[in-house]
Structures are given as structure tokens and as C-alpha cells.
Coordinates of C-alpha atoms in Angstrom, one line a residue:
M261 CA 84.1 22.4 166.8
N262 CA 81.7 23.1 164.0
K263 CA 82.6 23.4 160.4
R264 CA 79.7 25.2 158.8
N265 CA 78.0 24.0 155.7
R266 CA 78.5 26.4 152.7
S267 CA 76.3 27.1 149.7
T268 CA 79.4 26.4 147.6
G269 CA 78.8 22.7 148.1
R270 CA 82.2 22.1 149.5
P271 CA 82.8 19.6 152.3
S272 CA 82.3 20.5 155.9
A273 CA 82.5 18.8 159.3
K274 CA 81.1 19.3 162.7
G275 CA 82.2 18.9 166.3
K276 CA 82.0 20.7 169.6
G277 CA 84.5 22.4 171.8
P278 CA 87.9 21.3 172.7
A279 CA 86.8 18.0 174.2
S280 CA 85.1 16.7 171.1
A281 CA 86.4 18.7 168.2
S282 CA 86.1 17.1 164.7
A283 CA 88.6 17.3 161.9
A284 CA 87.4 19.1 158.8
R285 CA 87.2 16.9 155.8
S286 CA 90.0 17.3 153.3
P287 CA 91.3 15.2 150.5
K288 CA 94.8 15.8 151.8
A289 CA 94.0 14.5 155.3
N290 CA 96.7 12.2 156.5
A291 CA 97.3 9.7 159.2
S292 CA 97.9 10.5 162.9
T293 CA 101.4 9.7 164.0
S294 CA 102.9 7.0 166.2
S295 CA 106.3 6.7 167.8
S296 CA 108.6 3.8 167.1
G297 CA 112.1 2.9 168.2
A298 CA 114.8 0.4 167.5
S299 CA 116.7 -1.6 170.2
T300 CA 120.2 -2.9 169.9
S301 CA 121.9 -5.8 171.7
R302 CA 125.5 -6.3 172.8
N303 CA 127.6 -9.3 173.6
S304 CA 128.4 -9.5 177.2
E305 CA 131.9 -10.1 178.4
A306 CA 130.7 -13.2 180.3
S307 CA 129.9 -14.9 176.9
K308 CA 133.6 -14.8 176.1
K309 CA 134.6 -16.9 179.2
P310 CA 134.6 -20.8 179.1
L311 CA 131.5 -22.4 180.4
T312 CA 131.7 -24.2 183.8
S313 CA 130.8 -27.9 183.6
K314 CA 127.5 -29.0 185.3
S315 CA 126.0 -32.3 186.2
S316 CA 123.8 -34.0 183.7
A317 CA 120.9 -33.9 186.0
A318 CA 121.1 -30.1 186.4
S319 CA 121.5 -29.5 182.7
K320 CA 118.4 -31.3 181.7
P321 CA 115.1 -29.4 182.1
K322 CA 112.3 -30.9 184.0
H323 CA 109.2 -31.3 181.9
S324 CA 105.8 -31.3 183.5
G325 CA 102.8 -30.8 181.3
A326 CA 103.0 -28.5 178.3
P327 CA 106.4 -26.9 177.5
K328 CA 106.9 -23.2 178.4
R329 CA 108.6 -20.6 176.3
A330 CA 112.1 -19.9 177.7
G331 CA 112.4 -16.7 179.7
N332 CA 108.6 -15.9 179.7
A333 CA 106.6 -17.8 182.2
H334 CA 103.5 -15.9 181.3
Y335 CA 103.8 -16.2 177.5
R336 CA 100.6 -15.8 175.6
K337 CA 100.4 -16.4 171.9
Q338 CA 99.9 -13.0 170.1
E339 CA 96.9 -13.0 167.7
P340 CA 97.7 -11.8 164.2
P341 CA 95.9 -8.6 163.1
R342 CA 92.8 -8.9 161.1
Q343 CA 93.3 -7.5 157.6
Y344 CA 90.9 -6.0 155.1
K345 CA 91.7 -4.9 151.6
V346 CA 90.3 -1.6 150.3
T347 CA 88.5 -2.1 147.0
E348 CA 86.9 1.4 146.5
P349 CA 87.6 5.0 147.8
D350 CA 86.2 5.5 151.3
E351 CA 86.9 7.1 154.7
L352 CA 88.4 4.9 157.4
L353 CA 85.5 5.1 159.9
N354 CA 82.9 4.1 157.3
F355 CA 85.2 1.3 156.1
L356 CA 85.6 -0.1 159.6
L357 CA 81.8 0.1 160.3
Q358 CA 81.2 -2.0 157.2
H359 CA 83.7 -4.7 158.2
L360 CA 83.4 -4.8 162.0
K361 CA 80.4 -6.0 163.9
S362 CA 80.7 -3.1 166.4
G363 CA 78.9 0.2 167.0
R364 CA 80.2 3.6 166.0
N365 CA 81.5 4.5 169.5
A366 CA 83.3 1.1 169.8
V367 CA 85.0 1.6 166.4
K368 CA 86.1 5.1 167.4
S369 CA 87.6 3.7 170.6
I370 CA 89.6 1.1 168.6
L371 CA 90.9 4.0 166.4
G372 CA 91.8 6.1 169.5
R373 CA 93.8 3.3 171.0
G374 CA 96.0 3.0 167.9
Q375 CA 94.8 -0.5 167.0
V376 CA 94.2 0.4 163.3
S377 CA 96.9 0.6 160.7
V378 CA 96.7 1.5 157.0
D379 CA 99.6 -0.1 155.0
Q380 CA 101.5 -0.7 158.3
T381 CA 101.1 2.9 159.5
V382 CA 99.0 3.5 162.6
V383 CA 96.0 5.8 161.9
T384 CA 93.7 7.3 164.5
K385 CA 91.8 9.9 162.5
F386 CA 88.3 8.6 161.6
N387 CA 88.2 10.6 158.3
H388 CA 91.5 9.3 156.9
P389 CA 90.9 8.7 153.2
L390 CA 91.4 5.2 151.8
T391 CA 92.2 4.3 148.2
P392 CA 91.8 1.0 146.4
G393 CA 94.7 -1.5 147.0
Q394 CA 95.5 -0.3 150.5
M395 CA 95.4 -2.8 153.4
V396 CA 93.7 -2.0 156.7
S397 CA 94.9 -4.0 159.7
I398 CA 93.2 -4.2 163.1
S399 CA 95.4 -5.4 166.0
K400 CA 94.1 -6.7 169.4
E401 CA 96.6 -4.5 171.2
G402 CA 96.9 -0.8 170.8
A403 CA 100.0 1.2 169.8
V404 CA 101.9 3.4 172.3
A405 CA 99.7 6.3 173.1
A406 CA 100.7 9.7 171.9
P407 CA 101.6 12.3 174.5
T408 CA 98.6 14.4 175.6
M409 CA 98.7 18.0 174.4
S410 CA 98.2 20.8 176.9
G411 CA 95.9 23.7 176.1
L412 CA 95.1 22.9 172.5
T413 CA 93.0 20.5 170.4
I414 CA 93.8 19.6 166.8
L415 CA 90.7 20.3 164.7
H416 CA 92.2 19.4 161.3
E417 CA 95.5 18.0 160.0
D418 CA 96.7 17.2 156.5
D419 CA 99.9 17.2 154.5
D420 CA 100.1 21.0 154.4
I421 CA 98.4 22.5 157.5
I422 CA 97.3 22.0 161.1
V423 CA 94.3 23.8 162.5
I424 CA 93.9 23.9 166.2
R425 CA 91.6 25.4 169.0
K426 CA 93.9 27.1 171.4
D427 CA 92.9 27.6 175.1
A428 CA 93.4 31.0 176.8
G429 CA 96.7 31.0 178.7
L430 CA 98.7 29.1 176.1
L431 CA 101.4 31.0 174.1
S432 CA 101.2 30.5 170.3
I433 CA 105.0 30.6 170.2
A434 CA 107.7 31.7 172.7
A435 CA 109.2 35.1 172.2
D436 CA 112.6 33.8 173.4
R437 CA 114.2 30.4 173.9
S438 CA 112.6 29.7 177.2
D439 CA 111.3 26.2 178.1
E440 CA 107.7 27.4 178.4
I441 CA 105.1 25.1 176.8
T442 CA 103.7 26.6 173.6
A443 CA 101.4 25.5 170.8
Y444 CA 104.3 25.7 168.4
R445 CA 106.5 23.4 170.6
Q446 CA 103.8 20.8 171.1
L447 CA 102.9 20.6 167.4
T448 CA 106.5 20.3 166.5
E449 CA 106.9 17.3 168.7
H450 CA 103.6 15.9 167.3
V451 CA 104.8 16.0 163.6
R452 CA 108.3 14.7 164.5
R453 CA 106.8 11.5 165.9
T454 CA 106.8 10.1 162.3
D455 CA 109.8 11.9 160.9
S456 CA 112.4 13.9 162.9
R457 CA 112.9 16.2 159.9
N458 CA 109.3 17.5 160.0
R459 CA 108.7 21.1 161.0
I460 CA 105.9 23.5 161.9
F461 CA 105.6 27.1 160.7
V462 CA 103.6 30.0 162.3
V463 CA 101.1 31.5 159.9
H464 CA 99.4 33.9 162.3
R465 CA 99.2 34.2 166.1
L466 CA 96.7 34.6 168.9
D467 CA 97.6 36.5 172.1
R468 CA 98.3 34.2 175.1
D469 CA 95.0 35.1 176.8
T470 CA 92.9 34.9 173.6
S471 CA 91.4 31.5 172.9
G472 CA 90.1 30.1 169.6
V473 CA 91.0 28.8 166.1
M474 CA 94.4 29.3 164.6
M475 CA 96.4 27.6 161.8
F476 CA 100.0 26.4 161.3
A477 CA 101.8 25.4 158.1
K478 CA 103.9 22.3 157.6
S479 CA 106.3 23.8 155.1
E480 CA 108.0 27.1 154.4
E481 CA 106.3 27.1 151.0
V482 CA 102.7 26.7 152.4
K483 CA 103.4 29.4 155.1
Q484 CA 104.6 31.9 152.4
N485 CA 101.7 31.1 150.2
L486 CA 99.2 31.8 153.0
Q487 CA 100.9 35.0 154.2
D488 CA 101.5 36.5 150.8
N489 CA 97.9 35.9 149.8
W490 CA 96.3 36.4 153.2
K491 CA 93.6 38.8 152.0
D492 CA 92.6 36.4 149.2
K493 CA 92.9 33.2 151.1
V494 CA 91.2 34.1 154.3
Q495 CA 87.5 34.5 153.7
E496 CA 86.3 35.1 157.2
R497 CA 87.8 35.8 160.7
V498 CA 85.2 36.2 163.4
Y499 CA 85.8 36.8 167.1
V500 CA 83.5 37.2 170.0
A501 CA 84.3 39.8 172.6
L502 CA 82.9 40.4 176.1
V503 CA 83.3 44.1 176.7
E504 CA 82.6 46.3 179.6
G505 CA 79.4 48.5 179.6
Q506 CA 76.4 48.7 177.4
V507 CA 77.4 49.4 173.8
A508 CA 74.8 51.8 172.4
K509 CA 75.0 51.1 168.7
P510 CA 73.9 47.6 167.5
V511 CA 76.4 47.7 164.7
G512 CA 79.5 49.8 164.0
T513 CA 82.9 50.1 162.4
I514 CA 86.1 51.4 164.0
S515 CA 89.0 52.6 161.7
S516 CA 92.3 54.0 162.9
W517 CA 96.1 54.0 162.4
L518 CA 97.8 51.8 164.9
K519 CA 101.3 52.3 166.3
E520 CA 103.3 50.7 169.1
S521 CA 104.7 52.6 172.1
K522 CA 108.1 52.1 173.7
T523 CA 106.3 50.0 176.4
L524 CA 105.1 47.6 173.6
K525 CA 101.5 48.8 173.9
M526 CA 99.5 49.4 170.7
Y527 CA 97.5 52.6 170.3
S528 CA 95.5 54.6 167.7
S529 CA 97.5 57.5 166.3
P530 CA 95.5 60.8 166.2
R531 CA 97.1 61.6 162.8
P532 CA 95.9 59.9 159.5
N533 CA 98.4 57.7 157.7
D534 CA 100.6 57.5 160.9
G535 CA 101.0 53.8 161.4
Q536 CA 99.2 50.7 160.2
H537 CA 95.6 51.1 159.0
A538 CA 93.2 48.9 161.0
V539 CA 89.5 48.4 160.4
T540 CA 87.2 46.5 162.8
H541 CA 83.5 45.8 162.4
Y542 CA 81.3 44.8 165.3
K543 CA 77.7 43.6 166.0
R544 CA 76.0 43.6 169.4
L545 CA 74.7 40.1 170.3
Q546 CA 73.7 40.7 173.9
S547 CA 74.0 43.5 176.5
N548 CA 73.0 44.7 179.9
R549 CA 74.2 47.7 182.0
E550 CA 77.5 46.0 182.9
F551 CA 78.6 44.1 179.8
S552 CA 78.0 43.6 176.0
L553 CA 78.7 40.6 174.0
L554 CA 80.0 41.5 170.5
E555 CA 80.6 39.7 167.3
V556 CA 83.8 41.2 165.8
R557 CA 84.9 40.8 162.2
L558 CA 88.4 41.9 161.1
E559 CA 89.0 43.7 157.9
T560 CA 92.7 43.9 158.7
G561 CA 94.7 41.9 161.1
R562 CA 97.0 44.1 163.2
K563 CA 98.6 43.4 166.5
N564 CA 96.1 43.8 169.4
Q565 CA 93.7 45.4 166.9
I566 CA 90.5 44.4 168.6
R567 CA 91.8 45.3 172.1
V568 CA 92.8 48.8 171.0
H569 CA 89.6 49.4 169.1
M570 CA 87.4 48.3 172.0
E571 CA 89.3 50.7 174.2
D572 CA 88.8 53.4 171.6
L573 CA 85.1 52.6 171.6
G574 CA 85.0 53.2 175.3
H575 CA 84.2 49.6 176.1
P576 CA 87.4 47.7 176.8
I577 CA 87.4 43.9 176.7
A578 CA 86.6 42.3 180.1
G579 CA 89.8 41.3 181.9
D580 CA 92.0 43.4 179.6
K581 CA 93.8 45.6 182.2
K582 CA 96.4 46.6 179.7
Y583 CA 93.8 48.3 177.6
G584 CA 91.6 49.9 180.2
S585 CA 89.5 47.1 181.8
R586 CA 88.5 47.4 185.4
T587 CA 86.6 44.1 185.9
K588 CA 87.8 40.6 186.8
T589 CA 84.6 38.7 186.2
L590 CA 86.1 36.1 183.8
G591 CA 89.5 35.5 185.3
R592 CA 90.7 35.7 181.7
L593 CA 90.6 37.9 178.6
G594 CA 87.1 38.1 177.1
L595 CA 88.3 37.5 173.5
H596 CA 87.8 34.3 171.5
A597 CA 88.6 33.6 167.8
R598 CA 85.4 31.8 166.9
V599 CA 85.5 31.4 163.2
L600 CA 88.4 30.9 160.7
S601 CA 87.4 30.4 157.0
F602 CA 90.0 30.1 154.3
I603 CA 90.9 28.7 150.9
H604 CA 93.2 25.7 151.3
P605 CA 96.7 26.6 150.0
T606 CA 97.1 23.5 147.8
T607 CA 93.6 22.0 147.2
D608 CA 91.7 25.4 146.8
E609 CA 89.0 23.9 149.0
L610 CA 87.0 26.3 151.2
M611 CA 87.5 25.3 154.8
T612 CA 85.5 26.8 157.6
F613 CA 86.1 26.1 161.3
E614 CA 83.6 27.4 163.9
T615 CA 83.7 27.0 167.6
D616 CA 81.2 27.6 170.4
I617 CA 81.1 30.9 172.3
P618 CA 82.9 30.2 175.7
K619 CA 80.3 29.6 178.4
Q620 CA 82.0 32.2 180.7
F621 CA 81.2 34.9 178.1
L622 CA 77.5 34.1 178.5
Y623 CA 77.4 34.0 182.3
P624 CA 77.1 37.8 182.9
F625 CA 73.7 37.7 181.0
R626 CA 72.1 35.1 183.2
T627 CA 69.3 36.4 185.4
D628 CA 70.9 34.9 188.5
A629 CA 74.4 36.2 187.8
P630 CA 75.9 38.3 190.6
A631 CA 77.0 41.9 190.0
S632 CA 80.5 42.3 188.6
K633 CA 83.4 43.4 190.6

């Protein structure tokens, strides 16, 4: 996951793909969560009965060598955590590198295993901000690992928002109350590991078969702020689309009025002002006789906008049978939300998240690639 540097001088961060995505820097970045639980004990009924007398020989323990801790034959003394006091503002990874005689990868592993706490709260994010007076503790044993998320990677998280990279095939949010795994459900479980009252709010969506960057809010206020000021807050939304056929024009703009049919399919109305106005800009990146790879920029964000406009262009998105595709080369929809750039709703920081073009989208342009079917 790449966060591109901007001429504005605002912070940026880099990473690659879903397996090694980095969190974008933000002064609001907070700690990753950890689960905890309390146990209770009960008096057994047996404890209320009178004790049976035993012989003195049986009641005395036999001592041989060092005494053992009762009830734990394999007892090993637990080492206390190492503690370091923060004296100046810093990021957690840099702080640990200064205090531990370990390499960068080793320190990241310690963080990933949940062995680091800041003021008694487990932290796994390497860019967690530290302030003077805080206490950083490093335990020998790691915390209970958080459940692995399926089909998504968290790119950035702070007190107000969560930015993720969603894989193709994962629903953003369920349309009904089914038990299907969604990005919304998994992120809700994630934030509730620290507080059962925490919630997640949908700011915008990606279709199930579209991959890429999307954002969720952590409060109703932040969600409303982003949605009410979407045109001002969102600076850039860039997709890559693998479409069928060779697009003739290197650049172009498609403008139409979108409506939804009774079968829930979007289409461009032939009459002006009949529906929602939608504007899509595209630039051809690569092409051959069978496919074209386009960079697509949204001026408006309507439902299925890119899919409808590519069909209108005469070059439907690869794998998009609903909107006219005839090929099955990818085994998925050839649409990926590559860039999301926005003004943070509370810090006013410009944040840009950029991901790599999926490798499957580039395969049709290899010289040894077989003909499509």
C-alpha cells in the first residue's frame, strides 16, 4: 500500500499490497486492540462438608530438593516486563529501536506478537504516537492474538476512521441480516475488542467484486461530516479498469444520467436530466486487440457508474457479465479502486492511499499470454 508524497508537505506513508500494507501517518493514530476477560470462582458444595481425618504421615508433604509451587509441577517464574519512560514525542517503532538491541524486523515481530504495551494497553501499530510521560512495557510473552480478518487489510486506523484494502469477493456490508462475512462485520468485531460500545459506520461502498481502498467512520458525526462534504473532502478517487477490446481514444470523458431498472440494473437514460448525473474521465494505460487497461477518475460517485459508462463506451469491464462482458479471463471483475485521497474529517490532514494494480490486470498484456476466451 503506497501513500504518495504530496507537494503540500503533509505526512505520507508507503507499503505494498494486502500482505504488507502500511498505515498512513496521522496524529490521531491509536493503538491496536487486544481482548481481555475476567474469570470468577465459586465455592464448591464439597467445601461445606466436614473434613475427613487423615493420618499424620499422609498429611505431611514429602520434601526432596527445592520446594515446588502447589498445583503446578512445571511452574516457571514469570519475568517482569522491561519498562521505558517516554521523555520526548516519538513514534513507537523508532522508540523501540533506540532502546532495544534488535534489528527493525525483530522489533516489528515483537510488536506483531502483542508484547508491547503503552500505559498498560497492548499496541501493535509501529507508528503509534508517543508523548512524554508515557510508559512503554515489553513483555517476554505475547498477548492473545487478534482474529485474522478475511478478505481485507487495515491500511490506517485512528480515533475517527479506518481505511482498508478490500479484496474482490468480499461484501462491504450485507444487504440483509444474513450471516455472510462482510468488511463491516469484521471491522465491528475489531473495534469492539477494546470496548463493546464501539461501532463502525459506512461512508461509501465498493461492489462485492470490486477490490481496492475504502473508508469507514468510527462515529455517526464523522460519517455525516464526510458524506455531507464529500466533494470537498475527497480530493481524488482513481480506479483501474481492465475492459474488453482496444479503446481508440487515449483519453475521454463520459457523461450521462443514470437510472435503475426494476431488475436493479443501472443504465444511462436517453433523456437529459432524467436520473442522477454521472461524469467519468478515463485515460488509456495499455491496450491490445483484446483488452485495454484504463485509469478511471470519478467526478461523481453514482452506483455502478464505471460499469455502466464502460458499457456505454462499447468496452465493458472484463468479467462484468451484468454489463455486457463476454470474457472470463480474470475470474473476477476487472475493476480496482486504486487511489483514495481525502482531507481528514477532524485533523484536516491530506491523506492519500495508493495501491498497486492487481497483477491479473496486467497478465493479458504479456507477450506469452494466451488468447482470451
